[in-house]
XYZ file of N, CA, C and O in Angstrom:
332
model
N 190.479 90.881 -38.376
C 189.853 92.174 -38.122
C 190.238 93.135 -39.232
O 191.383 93.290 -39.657
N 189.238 93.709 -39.615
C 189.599 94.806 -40.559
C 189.663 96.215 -40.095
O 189.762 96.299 -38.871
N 189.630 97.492 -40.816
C 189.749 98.734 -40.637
C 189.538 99.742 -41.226
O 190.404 100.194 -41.975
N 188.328 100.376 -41.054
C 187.944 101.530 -41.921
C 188.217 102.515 -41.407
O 187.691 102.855 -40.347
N 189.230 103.317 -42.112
C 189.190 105.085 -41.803
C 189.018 105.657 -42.726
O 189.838 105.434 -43.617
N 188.319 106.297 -42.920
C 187.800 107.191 -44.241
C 188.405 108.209 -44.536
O 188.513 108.725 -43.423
N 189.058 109.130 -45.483
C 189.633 110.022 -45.922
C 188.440 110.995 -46.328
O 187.698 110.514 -47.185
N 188.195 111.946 -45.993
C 187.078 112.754 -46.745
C 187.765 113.919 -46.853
O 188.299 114.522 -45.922
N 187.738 114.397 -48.608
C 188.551 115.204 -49.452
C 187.398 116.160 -49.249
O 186.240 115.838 -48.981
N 188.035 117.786 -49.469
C 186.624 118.406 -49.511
C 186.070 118.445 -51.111
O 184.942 118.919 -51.242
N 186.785 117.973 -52.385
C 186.706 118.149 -53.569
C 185.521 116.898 -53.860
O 184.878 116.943 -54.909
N 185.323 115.964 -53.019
C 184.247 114.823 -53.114
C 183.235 115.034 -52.467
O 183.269 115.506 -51.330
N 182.123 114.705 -53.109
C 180.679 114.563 -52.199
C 180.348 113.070 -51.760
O 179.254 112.870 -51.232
N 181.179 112.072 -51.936
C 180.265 110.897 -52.421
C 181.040 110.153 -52.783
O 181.454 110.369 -53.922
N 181.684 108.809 -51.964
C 182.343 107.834 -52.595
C 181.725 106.579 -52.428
O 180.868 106.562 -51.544
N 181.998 105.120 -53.265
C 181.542 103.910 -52.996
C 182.435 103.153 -53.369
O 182.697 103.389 -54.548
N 183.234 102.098 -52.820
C 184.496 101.182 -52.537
C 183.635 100.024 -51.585
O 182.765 100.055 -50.714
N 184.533 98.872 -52.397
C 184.704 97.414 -51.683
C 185.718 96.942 -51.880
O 186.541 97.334 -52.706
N 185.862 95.601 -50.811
C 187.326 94.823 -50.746
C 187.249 93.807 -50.425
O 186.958 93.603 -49.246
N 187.443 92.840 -51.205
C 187.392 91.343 -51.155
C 188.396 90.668 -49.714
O 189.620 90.546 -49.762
N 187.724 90.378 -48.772
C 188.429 90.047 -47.614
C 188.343 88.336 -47.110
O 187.289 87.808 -46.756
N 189.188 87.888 -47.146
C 189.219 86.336 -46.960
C 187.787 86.184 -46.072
O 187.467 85.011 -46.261
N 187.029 86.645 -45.417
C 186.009 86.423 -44.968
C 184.488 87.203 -45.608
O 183.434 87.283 -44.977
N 184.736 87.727 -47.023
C 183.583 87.995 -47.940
C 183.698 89.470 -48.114
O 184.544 90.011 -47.402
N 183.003 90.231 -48.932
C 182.986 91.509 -49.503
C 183.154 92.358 -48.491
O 182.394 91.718 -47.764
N 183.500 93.278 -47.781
C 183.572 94.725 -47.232
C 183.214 95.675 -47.856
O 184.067 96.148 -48.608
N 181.853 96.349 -47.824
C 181.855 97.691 -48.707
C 180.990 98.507 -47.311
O 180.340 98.293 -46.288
N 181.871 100.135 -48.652
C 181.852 100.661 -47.923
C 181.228 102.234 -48.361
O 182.236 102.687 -48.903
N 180.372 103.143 -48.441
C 180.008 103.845 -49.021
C 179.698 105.440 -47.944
O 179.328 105.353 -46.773
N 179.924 106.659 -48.588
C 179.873 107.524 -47.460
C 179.178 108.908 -48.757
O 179.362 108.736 -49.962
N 178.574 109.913 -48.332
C 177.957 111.049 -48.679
C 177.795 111.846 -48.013
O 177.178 111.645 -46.967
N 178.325 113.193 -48.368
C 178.031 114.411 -48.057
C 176.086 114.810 -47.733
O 175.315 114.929 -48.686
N 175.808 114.897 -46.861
C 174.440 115.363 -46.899
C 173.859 116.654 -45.364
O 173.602 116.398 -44.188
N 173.854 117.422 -45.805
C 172.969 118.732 -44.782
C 174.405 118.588 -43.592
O 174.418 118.049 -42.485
N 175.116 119.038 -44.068
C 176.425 118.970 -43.046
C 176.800 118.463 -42.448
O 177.308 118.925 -41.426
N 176.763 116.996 -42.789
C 176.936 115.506 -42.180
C 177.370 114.635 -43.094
O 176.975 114.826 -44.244
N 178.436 113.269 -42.788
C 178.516 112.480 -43.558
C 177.966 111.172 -42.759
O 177.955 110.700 -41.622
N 177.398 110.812 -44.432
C 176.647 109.713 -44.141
C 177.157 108.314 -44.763
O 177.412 108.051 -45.939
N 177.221 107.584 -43.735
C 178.402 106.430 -44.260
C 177.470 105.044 -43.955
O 176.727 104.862 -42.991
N 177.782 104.020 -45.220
C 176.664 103.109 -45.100
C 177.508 101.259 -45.101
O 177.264 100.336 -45.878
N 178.379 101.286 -44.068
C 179.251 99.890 -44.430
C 178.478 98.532 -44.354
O 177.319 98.437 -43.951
N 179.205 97.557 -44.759
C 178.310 96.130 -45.007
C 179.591 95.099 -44.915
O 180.367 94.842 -45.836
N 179.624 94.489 -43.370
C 180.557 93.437 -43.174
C 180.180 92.075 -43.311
O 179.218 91.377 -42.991
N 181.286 91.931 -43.906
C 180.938 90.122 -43.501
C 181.010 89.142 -42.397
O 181.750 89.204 -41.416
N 179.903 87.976 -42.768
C 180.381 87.068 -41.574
C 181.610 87.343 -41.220
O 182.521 87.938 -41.795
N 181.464 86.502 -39.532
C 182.897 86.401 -38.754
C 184.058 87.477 -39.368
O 185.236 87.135 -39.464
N 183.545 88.906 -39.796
C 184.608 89.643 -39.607
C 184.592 91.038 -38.625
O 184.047 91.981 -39.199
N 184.841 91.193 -37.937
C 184.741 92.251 -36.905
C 185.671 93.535 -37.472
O 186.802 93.330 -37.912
N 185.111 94.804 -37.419
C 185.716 95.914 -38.215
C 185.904 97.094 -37.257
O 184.831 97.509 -36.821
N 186.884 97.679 -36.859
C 187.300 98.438 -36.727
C 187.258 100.055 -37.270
O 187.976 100.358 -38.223
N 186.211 101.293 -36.492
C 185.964 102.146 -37.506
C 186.562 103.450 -36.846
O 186.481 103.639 -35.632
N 187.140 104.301 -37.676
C 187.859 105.577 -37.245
C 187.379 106.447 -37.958
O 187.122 106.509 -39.160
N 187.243 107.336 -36.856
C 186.644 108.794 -38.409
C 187.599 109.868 -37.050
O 187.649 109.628 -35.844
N 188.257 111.053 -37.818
C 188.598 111.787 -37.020
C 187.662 112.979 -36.447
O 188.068 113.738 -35.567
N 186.817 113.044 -36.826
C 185.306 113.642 -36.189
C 184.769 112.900 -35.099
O 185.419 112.099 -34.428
N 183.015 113.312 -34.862
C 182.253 112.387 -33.788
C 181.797 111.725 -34.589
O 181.863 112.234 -35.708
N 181.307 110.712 -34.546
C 180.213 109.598 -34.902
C 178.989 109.997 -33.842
O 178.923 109.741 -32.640
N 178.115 110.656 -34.627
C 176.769 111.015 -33.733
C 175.699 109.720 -33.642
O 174.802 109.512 -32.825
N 176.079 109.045 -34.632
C 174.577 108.405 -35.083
C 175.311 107.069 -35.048
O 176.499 107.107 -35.367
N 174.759 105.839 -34.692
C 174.928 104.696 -35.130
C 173.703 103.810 -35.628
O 172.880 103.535 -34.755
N 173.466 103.318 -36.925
C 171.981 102.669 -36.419
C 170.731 103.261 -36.011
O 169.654 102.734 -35.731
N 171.214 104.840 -36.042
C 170.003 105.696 -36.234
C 169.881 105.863 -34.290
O 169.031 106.541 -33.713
N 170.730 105.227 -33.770
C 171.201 105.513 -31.737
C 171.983 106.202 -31.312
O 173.007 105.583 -31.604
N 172.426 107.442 -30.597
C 173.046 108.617 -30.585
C 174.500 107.887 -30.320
O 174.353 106.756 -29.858
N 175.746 108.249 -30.494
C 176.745 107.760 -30.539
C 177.634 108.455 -29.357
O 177.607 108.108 -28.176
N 178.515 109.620 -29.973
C 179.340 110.491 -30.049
C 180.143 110.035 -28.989
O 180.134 110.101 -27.759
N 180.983 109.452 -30.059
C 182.640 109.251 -30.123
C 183.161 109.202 -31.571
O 182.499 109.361 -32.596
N 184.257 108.993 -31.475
C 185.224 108.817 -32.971
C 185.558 107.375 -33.443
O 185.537 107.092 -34.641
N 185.866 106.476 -32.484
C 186.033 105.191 -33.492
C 184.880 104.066 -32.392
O 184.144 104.425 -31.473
N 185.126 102.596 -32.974
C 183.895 101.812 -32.541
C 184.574 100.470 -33.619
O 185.212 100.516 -34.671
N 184.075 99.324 -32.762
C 184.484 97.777 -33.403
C 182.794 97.578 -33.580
O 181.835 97.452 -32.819
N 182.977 97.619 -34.743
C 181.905 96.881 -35.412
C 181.266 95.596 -35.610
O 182.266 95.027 -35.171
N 180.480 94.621 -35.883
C 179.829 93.403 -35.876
C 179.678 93.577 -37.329
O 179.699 94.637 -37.954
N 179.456 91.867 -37.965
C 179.004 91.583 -39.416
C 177.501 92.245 -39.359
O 176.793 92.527 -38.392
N 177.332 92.356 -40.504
C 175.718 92.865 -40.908
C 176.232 94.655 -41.380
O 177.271 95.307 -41.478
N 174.979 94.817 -41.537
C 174.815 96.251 -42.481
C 174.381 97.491 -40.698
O 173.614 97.359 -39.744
N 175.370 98.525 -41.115
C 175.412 99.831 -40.227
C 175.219 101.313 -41.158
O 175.703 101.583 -42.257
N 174.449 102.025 -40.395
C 174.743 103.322 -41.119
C 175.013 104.339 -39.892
O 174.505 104.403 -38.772
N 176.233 105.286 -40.679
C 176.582 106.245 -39.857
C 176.589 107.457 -40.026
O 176.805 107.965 -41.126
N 176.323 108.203 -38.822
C 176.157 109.528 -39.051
C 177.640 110.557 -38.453
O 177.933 110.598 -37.258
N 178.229 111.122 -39.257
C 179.219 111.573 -38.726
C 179.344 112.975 -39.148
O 179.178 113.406 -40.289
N 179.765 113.863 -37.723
C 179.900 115.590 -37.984
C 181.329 115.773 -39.051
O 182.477 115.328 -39.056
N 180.648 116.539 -39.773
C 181.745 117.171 -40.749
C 182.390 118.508 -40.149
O 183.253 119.115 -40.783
């Protein structure tokens, strides 16, 4: 199992990071946009991910969320989270 918590600096708009994980690439990408961050991760097979943001997570998949963390499935997610 892996673990994303994101650090969001207010001096950044916009980061993009990956990590080679015995079960294939983890990336992970997030942006400042209309007073929201928008975060776009991509797991690999058989790896289940773990996600923390200290905000809400409004959006999952474009499906109303609101909570703060969530175990994720392989495949591609995008998130919407209050700044």
């Amino acid at each position: 199992e892996a673990v994303v918590e994101p650090l969001i600096p207010k001096s950044l708009d916009w980061v993009k990071c990956s990590y080679q994980t015995p079960k294939g690439l983890l990336r992970s990408e997030w942006r400042k946009e209309n007073g929201h961050l928008i975060v776009d991760l991509t797991i690999p097979p058989n790896l289940v991910t773990q996600v923390r943001f200290k905000k809400e997570i409004l959006l999952l998949d474009g499906e109303e969320l609101g909570r703060n963390d969530l175990r994720l499935t392989p495949g591609h997610h995008t998130l919407t989270v209050a700044l």
